[in-house]
Coordinates of C-alpha atoms in Angstrom, one line a residue:
X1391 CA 31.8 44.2 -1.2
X1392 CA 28.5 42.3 -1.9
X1393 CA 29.2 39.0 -4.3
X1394 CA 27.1 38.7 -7.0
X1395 CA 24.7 36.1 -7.7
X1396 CA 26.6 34.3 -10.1
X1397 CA 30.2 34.4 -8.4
X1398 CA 27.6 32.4 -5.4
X1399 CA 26.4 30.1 -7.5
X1400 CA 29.6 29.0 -8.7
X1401 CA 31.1 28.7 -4.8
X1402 CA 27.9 26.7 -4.3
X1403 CA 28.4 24.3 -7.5
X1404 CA 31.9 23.7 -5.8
X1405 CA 31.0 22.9 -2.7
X1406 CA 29.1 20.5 -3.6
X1407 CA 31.1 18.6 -6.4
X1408 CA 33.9 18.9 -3.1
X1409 CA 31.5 17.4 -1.6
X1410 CA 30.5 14.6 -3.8
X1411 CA 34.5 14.3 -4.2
X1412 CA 35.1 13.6 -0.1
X1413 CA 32.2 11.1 -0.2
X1414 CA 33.3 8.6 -3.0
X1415 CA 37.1 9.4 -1.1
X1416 CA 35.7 8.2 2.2
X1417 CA 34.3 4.9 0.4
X1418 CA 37.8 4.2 -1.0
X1419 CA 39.3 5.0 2.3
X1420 CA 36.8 2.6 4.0
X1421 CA 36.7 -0.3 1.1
X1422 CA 41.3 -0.2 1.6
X1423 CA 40.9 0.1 5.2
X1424 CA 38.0 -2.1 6.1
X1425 CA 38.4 -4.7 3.3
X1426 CA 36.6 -7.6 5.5
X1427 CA 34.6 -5.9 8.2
X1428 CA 31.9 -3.3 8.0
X1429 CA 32.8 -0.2 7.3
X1430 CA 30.7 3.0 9.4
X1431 CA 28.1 4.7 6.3
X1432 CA 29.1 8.1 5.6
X1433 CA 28.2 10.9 6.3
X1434 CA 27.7 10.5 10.0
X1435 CA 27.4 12.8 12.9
X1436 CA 29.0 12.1 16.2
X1437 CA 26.8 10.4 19.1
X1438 CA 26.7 13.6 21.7
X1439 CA 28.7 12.1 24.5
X1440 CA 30.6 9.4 23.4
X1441 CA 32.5 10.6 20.5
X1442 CA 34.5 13.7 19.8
X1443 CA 33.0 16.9 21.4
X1444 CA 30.3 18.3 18.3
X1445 CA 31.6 21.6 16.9
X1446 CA 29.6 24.0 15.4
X1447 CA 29.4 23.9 11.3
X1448 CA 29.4 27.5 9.5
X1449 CA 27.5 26.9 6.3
X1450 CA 28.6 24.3 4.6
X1451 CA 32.4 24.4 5.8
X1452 CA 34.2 23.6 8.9
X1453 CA 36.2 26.0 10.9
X1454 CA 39.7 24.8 9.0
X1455 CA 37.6 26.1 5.7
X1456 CA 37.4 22.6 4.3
X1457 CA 34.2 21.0 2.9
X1458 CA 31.9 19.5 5.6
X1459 CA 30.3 15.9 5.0
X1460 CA 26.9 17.0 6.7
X1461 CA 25.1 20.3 6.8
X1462 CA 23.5 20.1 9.8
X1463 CA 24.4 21.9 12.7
X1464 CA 26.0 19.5 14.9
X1465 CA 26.0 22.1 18.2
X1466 CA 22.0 21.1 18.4
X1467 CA 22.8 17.9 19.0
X1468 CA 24.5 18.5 22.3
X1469 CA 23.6 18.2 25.7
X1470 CA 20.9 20.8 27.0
X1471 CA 22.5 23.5 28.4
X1472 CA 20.8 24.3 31.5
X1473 CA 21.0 21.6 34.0
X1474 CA 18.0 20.5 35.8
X1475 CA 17.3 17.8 37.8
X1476 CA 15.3 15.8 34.7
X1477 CA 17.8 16.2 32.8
X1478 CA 20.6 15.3 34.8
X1479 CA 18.3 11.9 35.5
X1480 CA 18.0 11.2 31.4
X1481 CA 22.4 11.7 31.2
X1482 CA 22.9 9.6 33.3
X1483 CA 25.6 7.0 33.0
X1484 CA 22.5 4.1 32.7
X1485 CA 21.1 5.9 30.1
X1486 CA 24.3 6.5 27.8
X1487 CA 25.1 2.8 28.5
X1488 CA 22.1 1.9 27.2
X1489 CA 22.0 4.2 24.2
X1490 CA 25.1 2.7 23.2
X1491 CA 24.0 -1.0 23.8
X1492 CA 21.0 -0.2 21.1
X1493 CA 23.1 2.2 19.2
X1494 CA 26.5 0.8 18.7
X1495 CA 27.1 2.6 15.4
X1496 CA 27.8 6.4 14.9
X1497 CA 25.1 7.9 13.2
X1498 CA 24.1 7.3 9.8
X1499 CA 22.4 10.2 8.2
X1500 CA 22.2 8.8 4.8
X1501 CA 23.8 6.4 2.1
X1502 CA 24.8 6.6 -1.5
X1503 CA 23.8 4.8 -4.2
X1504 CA 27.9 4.0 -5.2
X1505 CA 28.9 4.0 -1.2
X1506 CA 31.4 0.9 -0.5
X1507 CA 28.8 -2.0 0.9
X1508 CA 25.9 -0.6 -0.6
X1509 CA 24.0 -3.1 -2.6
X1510 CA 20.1 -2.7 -2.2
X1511 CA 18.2 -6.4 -3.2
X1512 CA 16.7 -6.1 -6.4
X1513 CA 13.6 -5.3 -6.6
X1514 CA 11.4 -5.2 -10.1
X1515 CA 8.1 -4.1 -9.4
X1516 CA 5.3 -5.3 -11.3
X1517 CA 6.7 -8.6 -11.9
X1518 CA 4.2 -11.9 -12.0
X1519 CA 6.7 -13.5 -10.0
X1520 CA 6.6 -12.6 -6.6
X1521 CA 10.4 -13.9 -6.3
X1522 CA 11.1 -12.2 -9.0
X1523 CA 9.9 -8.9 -7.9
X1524 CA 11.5 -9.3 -4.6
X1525 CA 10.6 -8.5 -1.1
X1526 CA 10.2 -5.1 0.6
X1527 CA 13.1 -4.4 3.0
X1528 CA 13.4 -1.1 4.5
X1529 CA 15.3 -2.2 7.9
X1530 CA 17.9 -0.2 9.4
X1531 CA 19.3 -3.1 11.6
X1532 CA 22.7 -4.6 10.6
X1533 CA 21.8 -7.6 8.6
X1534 CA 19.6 -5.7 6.4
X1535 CA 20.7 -1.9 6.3
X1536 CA 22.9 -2.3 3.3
X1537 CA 20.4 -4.5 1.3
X1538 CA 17.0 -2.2 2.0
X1539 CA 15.8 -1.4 -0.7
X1540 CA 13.1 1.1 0.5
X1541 CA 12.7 4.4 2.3
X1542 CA 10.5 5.1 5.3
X1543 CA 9.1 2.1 7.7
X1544 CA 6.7 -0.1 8.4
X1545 CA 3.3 0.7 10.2
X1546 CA 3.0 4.2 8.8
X1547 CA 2.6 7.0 11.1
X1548 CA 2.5 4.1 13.9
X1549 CA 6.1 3.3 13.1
X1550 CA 7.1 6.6 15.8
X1551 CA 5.2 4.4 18.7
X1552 CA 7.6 1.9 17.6
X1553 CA 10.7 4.1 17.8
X1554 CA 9.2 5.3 21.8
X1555 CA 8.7 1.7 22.5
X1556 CA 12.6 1.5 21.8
X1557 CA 13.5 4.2 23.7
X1558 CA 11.9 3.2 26.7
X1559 CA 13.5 0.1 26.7
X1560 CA 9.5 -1.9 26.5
X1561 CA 10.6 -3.4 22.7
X1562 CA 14.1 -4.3 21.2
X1563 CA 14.9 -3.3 18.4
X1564 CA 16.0 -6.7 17.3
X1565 CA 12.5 -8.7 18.0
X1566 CA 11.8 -11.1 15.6
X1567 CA 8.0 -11.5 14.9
X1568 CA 7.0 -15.0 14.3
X1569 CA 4.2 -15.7 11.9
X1570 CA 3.1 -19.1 12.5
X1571 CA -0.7 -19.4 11.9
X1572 CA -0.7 -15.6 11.0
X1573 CA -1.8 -16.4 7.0
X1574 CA -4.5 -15.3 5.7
X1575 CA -8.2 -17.2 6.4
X1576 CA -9.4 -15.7 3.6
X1577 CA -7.6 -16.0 0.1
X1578 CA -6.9 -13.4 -1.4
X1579 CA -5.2 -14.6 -4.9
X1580 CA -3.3 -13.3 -7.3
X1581 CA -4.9 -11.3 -9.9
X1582 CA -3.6 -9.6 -13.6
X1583 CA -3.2 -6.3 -12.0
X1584 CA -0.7 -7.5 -9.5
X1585 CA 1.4 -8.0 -12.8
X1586 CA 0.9 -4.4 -14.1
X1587 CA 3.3 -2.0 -12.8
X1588 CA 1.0 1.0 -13.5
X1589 CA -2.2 -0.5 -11.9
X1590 CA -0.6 -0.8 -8.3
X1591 CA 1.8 1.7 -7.1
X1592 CA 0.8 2.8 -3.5
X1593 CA 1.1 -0.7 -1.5
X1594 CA 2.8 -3.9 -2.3
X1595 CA 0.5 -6.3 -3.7
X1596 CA 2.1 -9.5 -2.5
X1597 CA 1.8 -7.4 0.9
X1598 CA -0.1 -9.9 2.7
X1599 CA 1.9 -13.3 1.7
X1600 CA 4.8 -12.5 2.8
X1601 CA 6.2 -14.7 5.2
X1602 CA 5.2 -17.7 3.0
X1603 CA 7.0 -16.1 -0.2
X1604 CA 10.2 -14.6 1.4
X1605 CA 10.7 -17.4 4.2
X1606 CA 14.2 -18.0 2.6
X1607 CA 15.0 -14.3 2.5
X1608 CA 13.9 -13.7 6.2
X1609 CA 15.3 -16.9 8.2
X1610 CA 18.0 -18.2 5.4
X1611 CA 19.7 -14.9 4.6
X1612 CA 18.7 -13.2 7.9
X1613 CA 16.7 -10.3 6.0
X1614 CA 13.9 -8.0 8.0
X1615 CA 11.3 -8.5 5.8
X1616 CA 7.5 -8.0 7.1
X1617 CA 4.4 -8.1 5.9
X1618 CA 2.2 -5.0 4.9
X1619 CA -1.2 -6.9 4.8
X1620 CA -3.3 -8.5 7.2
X1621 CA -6.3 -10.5 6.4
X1622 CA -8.9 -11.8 8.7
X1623 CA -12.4 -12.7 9.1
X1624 CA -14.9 -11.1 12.0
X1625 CA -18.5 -10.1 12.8
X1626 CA -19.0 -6.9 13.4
X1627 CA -21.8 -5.1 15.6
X1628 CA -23.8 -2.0 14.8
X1629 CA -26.7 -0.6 16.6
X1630 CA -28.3 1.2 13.2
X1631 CA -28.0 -2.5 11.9
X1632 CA -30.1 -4.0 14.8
X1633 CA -32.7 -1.2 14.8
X1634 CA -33.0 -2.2 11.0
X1635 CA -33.5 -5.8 11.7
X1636 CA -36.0 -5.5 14.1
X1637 CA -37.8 -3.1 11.4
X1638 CA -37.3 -5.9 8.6
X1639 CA -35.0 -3.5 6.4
X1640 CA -32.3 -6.4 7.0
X1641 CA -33.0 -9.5 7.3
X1642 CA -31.0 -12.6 9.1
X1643 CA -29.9 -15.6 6.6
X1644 CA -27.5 -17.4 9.3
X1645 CA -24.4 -16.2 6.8
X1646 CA -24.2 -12.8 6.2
X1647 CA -26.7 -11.6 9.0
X1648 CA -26.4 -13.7 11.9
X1649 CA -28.7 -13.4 15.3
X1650 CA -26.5 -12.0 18.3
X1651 CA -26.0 -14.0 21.6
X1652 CA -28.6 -13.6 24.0
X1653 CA -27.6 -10.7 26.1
X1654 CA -26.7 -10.7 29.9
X1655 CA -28.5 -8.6 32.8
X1656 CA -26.0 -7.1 35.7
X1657 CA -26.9 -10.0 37.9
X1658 CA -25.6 -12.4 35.5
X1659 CA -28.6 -14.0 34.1
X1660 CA -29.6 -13.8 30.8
X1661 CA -31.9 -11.1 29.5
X1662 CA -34.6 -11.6 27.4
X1663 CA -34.3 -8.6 25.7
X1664 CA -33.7 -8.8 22.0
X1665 CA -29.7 -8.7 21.2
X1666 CA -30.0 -7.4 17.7
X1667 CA -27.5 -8.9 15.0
X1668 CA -24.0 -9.4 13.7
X1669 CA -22.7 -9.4 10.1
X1670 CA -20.2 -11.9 9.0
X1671 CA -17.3 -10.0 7.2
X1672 CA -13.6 -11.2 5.7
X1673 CA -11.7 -8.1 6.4
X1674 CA -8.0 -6.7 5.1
X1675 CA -5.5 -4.0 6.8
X1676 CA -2.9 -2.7 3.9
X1677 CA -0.1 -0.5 4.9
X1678 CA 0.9 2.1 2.0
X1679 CA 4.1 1.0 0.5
X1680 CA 4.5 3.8 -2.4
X1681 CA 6.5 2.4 -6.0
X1682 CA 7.7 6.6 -6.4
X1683 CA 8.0 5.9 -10.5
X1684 CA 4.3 4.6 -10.6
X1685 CA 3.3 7.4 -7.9
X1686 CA 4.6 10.5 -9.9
X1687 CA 3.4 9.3 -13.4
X1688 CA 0.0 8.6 -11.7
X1689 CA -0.2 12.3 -11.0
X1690 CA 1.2 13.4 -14.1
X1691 CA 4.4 14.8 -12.2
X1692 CA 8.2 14.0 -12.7
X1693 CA 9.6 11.8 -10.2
X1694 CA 12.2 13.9 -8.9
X1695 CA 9.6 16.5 -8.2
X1696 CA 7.9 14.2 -6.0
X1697 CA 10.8 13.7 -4.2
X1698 CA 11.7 16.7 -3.5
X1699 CA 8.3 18.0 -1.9
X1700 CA 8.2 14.9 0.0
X1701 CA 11.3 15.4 1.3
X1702 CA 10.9 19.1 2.2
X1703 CA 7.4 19.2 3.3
X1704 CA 8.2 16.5 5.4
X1705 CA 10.8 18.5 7.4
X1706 CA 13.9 16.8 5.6
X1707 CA 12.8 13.8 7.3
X1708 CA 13.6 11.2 4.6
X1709 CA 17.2 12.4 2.9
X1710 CA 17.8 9.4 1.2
X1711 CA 14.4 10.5 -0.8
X1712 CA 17.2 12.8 -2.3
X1713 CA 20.2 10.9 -1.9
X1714 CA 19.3 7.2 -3.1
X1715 CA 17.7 7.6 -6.8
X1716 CA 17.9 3.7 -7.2
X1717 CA 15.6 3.1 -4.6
X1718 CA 12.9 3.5 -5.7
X1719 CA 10.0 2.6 -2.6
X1720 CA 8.7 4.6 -0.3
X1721 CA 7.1 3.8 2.9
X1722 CA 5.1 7.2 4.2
X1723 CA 4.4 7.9 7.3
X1724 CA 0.3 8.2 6.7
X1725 CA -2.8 5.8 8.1
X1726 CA -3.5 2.9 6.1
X1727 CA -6.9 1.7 4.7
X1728 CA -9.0 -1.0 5.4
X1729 CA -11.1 -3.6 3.1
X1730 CA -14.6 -4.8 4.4
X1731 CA -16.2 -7.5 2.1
X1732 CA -19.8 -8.9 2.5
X1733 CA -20.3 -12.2 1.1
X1734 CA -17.8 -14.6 -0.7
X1735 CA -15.0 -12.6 -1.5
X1736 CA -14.1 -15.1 -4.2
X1737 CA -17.0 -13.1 -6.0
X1738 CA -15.3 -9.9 -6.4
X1739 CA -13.3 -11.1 -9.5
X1740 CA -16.6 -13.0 -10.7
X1741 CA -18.0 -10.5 -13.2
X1742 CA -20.6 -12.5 -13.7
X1743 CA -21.6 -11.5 -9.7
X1744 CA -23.2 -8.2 -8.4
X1745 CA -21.0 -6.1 -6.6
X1746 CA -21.9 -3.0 -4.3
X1747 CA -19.2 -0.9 -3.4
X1748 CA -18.9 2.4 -1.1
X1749 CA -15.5 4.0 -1.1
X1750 CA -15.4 5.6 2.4
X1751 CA -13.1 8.2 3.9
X1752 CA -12.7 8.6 7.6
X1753 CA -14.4 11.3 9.7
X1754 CA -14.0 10.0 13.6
X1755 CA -15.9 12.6 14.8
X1756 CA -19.5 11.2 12.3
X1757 CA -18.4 7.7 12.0
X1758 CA -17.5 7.0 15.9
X1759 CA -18.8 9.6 17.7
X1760 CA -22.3 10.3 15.8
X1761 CA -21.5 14.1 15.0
X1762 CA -24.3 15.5 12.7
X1763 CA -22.5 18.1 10.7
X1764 CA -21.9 15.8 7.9
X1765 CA -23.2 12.9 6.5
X1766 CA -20.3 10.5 6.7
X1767 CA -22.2 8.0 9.6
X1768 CA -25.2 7.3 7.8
X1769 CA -23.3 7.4 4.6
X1770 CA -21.2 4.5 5.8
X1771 CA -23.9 2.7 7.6
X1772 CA -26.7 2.9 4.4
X1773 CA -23.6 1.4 2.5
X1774 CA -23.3 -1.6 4.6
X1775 CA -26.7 -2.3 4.5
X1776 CA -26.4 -2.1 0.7
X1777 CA -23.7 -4.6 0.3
X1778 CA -25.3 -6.7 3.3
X1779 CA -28.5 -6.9 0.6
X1780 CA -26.5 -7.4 -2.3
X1781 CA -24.8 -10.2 -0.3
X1782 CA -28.0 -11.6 0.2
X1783 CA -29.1 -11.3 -3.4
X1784 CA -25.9 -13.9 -4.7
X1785 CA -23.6 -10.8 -5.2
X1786 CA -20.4 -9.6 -2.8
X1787 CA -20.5 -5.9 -1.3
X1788 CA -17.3 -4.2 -0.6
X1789 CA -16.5 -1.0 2.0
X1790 CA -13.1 0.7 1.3
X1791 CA -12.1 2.6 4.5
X1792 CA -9.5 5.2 3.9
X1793 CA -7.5 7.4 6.6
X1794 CA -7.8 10.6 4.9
X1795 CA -9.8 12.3 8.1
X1796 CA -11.3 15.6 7.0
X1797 CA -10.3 15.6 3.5
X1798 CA -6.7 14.4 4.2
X1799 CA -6.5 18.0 6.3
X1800 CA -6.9 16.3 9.4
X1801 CA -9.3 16.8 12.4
X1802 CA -7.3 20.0 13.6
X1803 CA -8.0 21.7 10.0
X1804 CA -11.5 20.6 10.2
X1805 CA -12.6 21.3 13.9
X1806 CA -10.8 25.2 12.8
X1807 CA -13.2 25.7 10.1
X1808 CA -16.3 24.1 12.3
X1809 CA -15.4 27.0 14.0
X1810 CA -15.3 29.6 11.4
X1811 CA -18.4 28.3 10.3
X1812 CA -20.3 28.6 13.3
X1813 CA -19.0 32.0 13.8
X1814 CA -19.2 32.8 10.7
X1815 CA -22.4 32.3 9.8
X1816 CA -23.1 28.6 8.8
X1817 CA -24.9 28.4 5.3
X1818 CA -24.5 26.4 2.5
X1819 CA -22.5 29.2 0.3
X1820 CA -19.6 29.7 2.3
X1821 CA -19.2 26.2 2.7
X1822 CA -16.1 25.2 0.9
X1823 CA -14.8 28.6 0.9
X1824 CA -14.7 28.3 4.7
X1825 CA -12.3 25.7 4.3
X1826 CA -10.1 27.5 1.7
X1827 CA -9.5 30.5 3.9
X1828 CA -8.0 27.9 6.4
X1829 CA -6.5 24.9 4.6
X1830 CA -6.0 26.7 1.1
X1831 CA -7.3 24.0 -0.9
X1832 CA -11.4 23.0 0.1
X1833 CA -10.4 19.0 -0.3
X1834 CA -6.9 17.2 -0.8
X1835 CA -8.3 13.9 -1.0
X1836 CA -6.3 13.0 -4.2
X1837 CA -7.9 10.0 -5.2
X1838 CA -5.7 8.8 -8.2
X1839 CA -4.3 6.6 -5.8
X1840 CA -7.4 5.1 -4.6
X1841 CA -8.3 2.7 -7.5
X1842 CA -5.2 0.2 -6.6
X1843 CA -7.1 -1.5 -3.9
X1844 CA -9.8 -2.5 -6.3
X1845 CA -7.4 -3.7 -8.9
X1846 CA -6.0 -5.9 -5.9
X1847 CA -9.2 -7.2 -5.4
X1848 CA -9.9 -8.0 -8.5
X1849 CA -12.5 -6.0 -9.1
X1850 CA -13.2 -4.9 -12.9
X1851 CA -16.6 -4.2 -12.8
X1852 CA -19.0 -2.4 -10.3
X1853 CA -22.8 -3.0 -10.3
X1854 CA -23.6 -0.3 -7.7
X1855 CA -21.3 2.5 -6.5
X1856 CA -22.8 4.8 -3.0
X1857 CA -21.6 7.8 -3.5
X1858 CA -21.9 11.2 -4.7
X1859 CA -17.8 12.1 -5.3
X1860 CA -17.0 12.6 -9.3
X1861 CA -13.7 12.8 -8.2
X1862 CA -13.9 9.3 -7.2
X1863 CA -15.9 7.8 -9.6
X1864 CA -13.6 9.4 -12.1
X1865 CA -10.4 7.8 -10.7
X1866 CA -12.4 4.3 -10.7
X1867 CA -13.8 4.7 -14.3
X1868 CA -10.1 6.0 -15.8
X1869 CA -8.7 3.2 -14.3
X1870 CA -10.2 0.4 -16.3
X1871 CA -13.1 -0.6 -14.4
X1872 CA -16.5 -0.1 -15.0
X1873 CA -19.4 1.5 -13.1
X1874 CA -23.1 0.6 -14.2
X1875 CA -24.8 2.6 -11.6
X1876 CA -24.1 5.0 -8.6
X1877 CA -26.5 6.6 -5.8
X1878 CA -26.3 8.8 -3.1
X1879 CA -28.0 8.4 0.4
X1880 CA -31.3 8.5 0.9
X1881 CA -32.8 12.4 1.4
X1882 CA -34.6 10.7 4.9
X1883 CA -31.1 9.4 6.6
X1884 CA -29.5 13.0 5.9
X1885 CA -29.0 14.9 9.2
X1886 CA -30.8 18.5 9.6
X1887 CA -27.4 19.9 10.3
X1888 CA -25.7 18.7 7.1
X1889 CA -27.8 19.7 5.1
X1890 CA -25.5 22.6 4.6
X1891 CA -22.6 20.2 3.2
X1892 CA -25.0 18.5 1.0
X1893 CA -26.5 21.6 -0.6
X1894 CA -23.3 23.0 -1.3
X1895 CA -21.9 19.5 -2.6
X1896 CA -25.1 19.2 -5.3
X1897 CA -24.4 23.2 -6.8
X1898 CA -21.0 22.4 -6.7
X1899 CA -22.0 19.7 -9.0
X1900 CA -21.7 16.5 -7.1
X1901 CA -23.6 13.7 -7.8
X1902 CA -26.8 13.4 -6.8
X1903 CA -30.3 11.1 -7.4
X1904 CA -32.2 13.7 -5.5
X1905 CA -33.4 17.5 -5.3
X1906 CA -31.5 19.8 -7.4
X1907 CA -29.7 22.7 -6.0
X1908 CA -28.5 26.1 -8.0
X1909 CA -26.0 28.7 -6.1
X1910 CA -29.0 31.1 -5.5
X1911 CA -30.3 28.8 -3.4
X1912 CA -27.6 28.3 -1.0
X1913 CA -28.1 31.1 1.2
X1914 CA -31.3 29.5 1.8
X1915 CA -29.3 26.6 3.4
X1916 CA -27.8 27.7 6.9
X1917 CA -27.0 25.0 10.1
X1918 CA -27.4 25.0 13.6
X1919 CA -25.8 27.7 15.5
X1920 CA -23.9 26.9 18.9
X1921 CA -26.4 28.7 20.8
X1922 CA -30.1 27.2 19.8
X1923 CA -28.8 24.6 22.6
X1924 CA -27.4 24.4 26.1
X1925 CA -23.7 23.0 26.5

């Protein structure tokens, strides 16, 4: 007899209040029979081969009918079935010692916010005082695993080269950095933003003076708490920037633009060809660290809504993004961004100083490997020359370099629609529907998100913005900070082959200083096929 939708709703409402009720049990259990020590985290799954044999789980109920504390299936954790050399060599007695040496524990698949032991450090975000507002900890080793505070891990989507390291025995688990002469050259001070919980919520703020602020935290109370900004100084080396010195478009000052070292023939000597130049840049790396509050009222979306999708889209990856509502910070796994300031960064919170700025999102294949379907190289190039110049002229210029590669659909997505483009017929007008049919969406670039760098900067006013994105200038302007004047490249530095993206960018109504382009005229736009040339 089939049961009705109700009658399975209400098994499923029991199940998990029995659920709920076996949980806060097993923290009683643990808090009477573990007053002193440190009681396992529940719920937990058995180690495959060192505890008790894994049993399959029906649903959500073992075989004596009983609730189960975990839904997973416990079965695929076991062994592989079929025996092979390989795998017999990964089993081996070495290999389970060793798993146990950096494993000890059984394994914790989430915590509770009311679990015995539990008691995250407080964190206020958005307080002035960095103390105040408390450090980041979203460590998993014993000292710090019932104080974290946070979801995810450091390094982004680096931080599963850190768990391979582990595993293959070339890092432990329990190396503690040391970040003597690690501070920043380049000061980047506190500004009122830092103090407004709604005008930073995708990285921590106090990101890159951590070690100095949380020293007591980290070597008095034993805490794993790490820094999520780096800054640095460098010169950097571009071949477009020496061809445009030796034309006199840039010119060297010994500060910003500084001659090169003589360069060196094969035999050693020195050549006496000319070496081009350098720029002088102060540079910052800033890891997201997400406040999920500030995140979801940013996009105008409930907070448990955001954690749901993240948690499901991302494969169930984080559960405590469902099962810790008090913690409230969330480390993705996504690429970071990077600041690149010309001229005295002290200037960037001078309103009273020009500033340039190009907000710049990456595209390997244009901006490393000179591929001239889009515009992004010259783009990012003509913008460095611009803040090199406004350098030059008493003002500061800032590059923002995001890791959103093919609109945040990734190079896959975007090499796919290269195709379907090329196949397709490559003109102007099926531009971004190309990249509908494929991704579903023709950009996912959400930039509401992007204006927290500047506000960490201090930047409340921009002189000159390169770019032709509304969506971006939008998200800087509702922000609170000011734009006087934007531009897009130059109609000379746009490669034949884009020309395709461009026209369809302009009628789609992009920004733009130059020609103007209607839909009727897009047809009239088409690229380069694959077979004009010889591969």
């Amino acid at each position: 007899m089939p049961v009705s939708d109700a009658i399975l709703t209400q098994i499923l409402s029991q199940l998990e209040a029995l659920q709920v009720s076996q949980q806060t049990l097993q923290a009683k259990l643990d808090a009477l029979t573990n007053p002193t020590g440190s009681p396992p985290l529940k719920p937990v799954l058995p180690v495959p081969g060192r505890d008790s044999p894994p049993q399959t789980l029906r649903h959500l109920t073992d075989q004596t009918g009983s609730p189960s504390s975990s839904v997973p299936n416990l079965s695929l954790l076991s062994s592989p079935s079929i025996s092979s050399p390989l795998s017999q060599d990964r089993t081996s007695a070495n290999e389970k010692e060793r798993e146990r040496n950096l494993y000890p524990s059984r394994v914790i698949l989430t915590t509770y916010p009311d679990q015995h032991g539990i008691k995250p450090y407080p964190l206020q975000w958005g307080a002035s005082d960095p103390k105040l507002r408390g450090p980041i900890i979203c460590s998993r080793l014993p000292p710090s695993i019932k104080q974290r505070n946070a979801i995810g891990a450091h390094s982004g989507s680096y931080s599963i080269y850190r768990a391979l390291a582990i595993a293959l025995g070339t890092l432990s688990p329990t190396h503690k950095p040391s970040y003597a002469l690690t501070e920043p050259p380049v000061p980047i001070p506190p500004q009122p933003a830092w103090s407004d919980p709604t005008k930073i919520v995708s990285f921590d703020p106090w990101g890159h003076l951590v070690p100095q602020i949380f020293h007591d935290e980290v070597e008095g109370k034993g805490l794993d708490v790490r820094p999520s900004i780096a800054v640095t100084k460098a010169h950097i080396k571009l071949s477009e920037v020496d061809e445009s010195a030796r034309k006199g478009t840039i010119l060297i000052d010994g500060k910003v633009v500084l001659k090169s070292r003589p360069l060196v023939n094969a035999d050693g000597s020195e050549s006496d060809a000319d070496p081009g130049v350098e720029l002088s840049v102060s540079k910052a790396a800033v890891e997201p660290v997400w406040y999920l509050p500030g995140v979801a009222q940013r996009f105008n979306i409930s907070e448990g809504l955001l954690r749901r999708a993240l948690f499901e889209d991302t494969g169930g990856m984080y559960p405590e993004l469902i099962t810790r509502p008090d913690v409230k910070v969330f480390l993705p796994p996504i690429g970071n961004l990077t600041v690149y300031i010309f001229g005295n960064p002290a200037y960037m919170s001078d309103e009273s100083k020009e500033l340039t700025l190009r907000v710049h999102d990456e595209c390997n294949g244009s901006d490393v490997f000179g591929s001239d379907i889009c515009t992004c190289k010259p783009y990012l190039i003509f913008a460095i020359e611009e803040c090199v110049r406004c350098a030059q002229r008493g003002g500061v210029g800032v590059v923002v370099y995001f890791r959103k590669e093919g609109r945040a659909l990734g190079e896959v997505t975007k090499y796919l629609v290269y195709n379907l483009r090329k196949r397709g017929g490559d003109s102007a007008d099926k531009y971004f529907k190309s990249t509908e049919l494929i991704a579903g969406v023709k950009d996912m670039r959400f930039q509401a998100l992007m204006p927290d760098v500047l506000h960490w900067l201090g930047i409340t006013k921009v002189d000159n913005m390169i770019s032709m994105s509304d969506m971006k200038y939008n998200a800087i302007v509702q922000s609170g900070i000011r734009i006087l004047k934007r531009y897009d490249i130059p109609e000379h530095l746009i490669p034949p082959d884009s020309r395709v993206e461009i026209d369809a960018k302009i009628a789609a109504g992009y920004f733009t200083t130059g020609k103007q382009v209607t839909e009727a005229d897009l047809v009239k736009t088409v690229g380069r096929t694959w077979e004009e040339t010889e591969h």
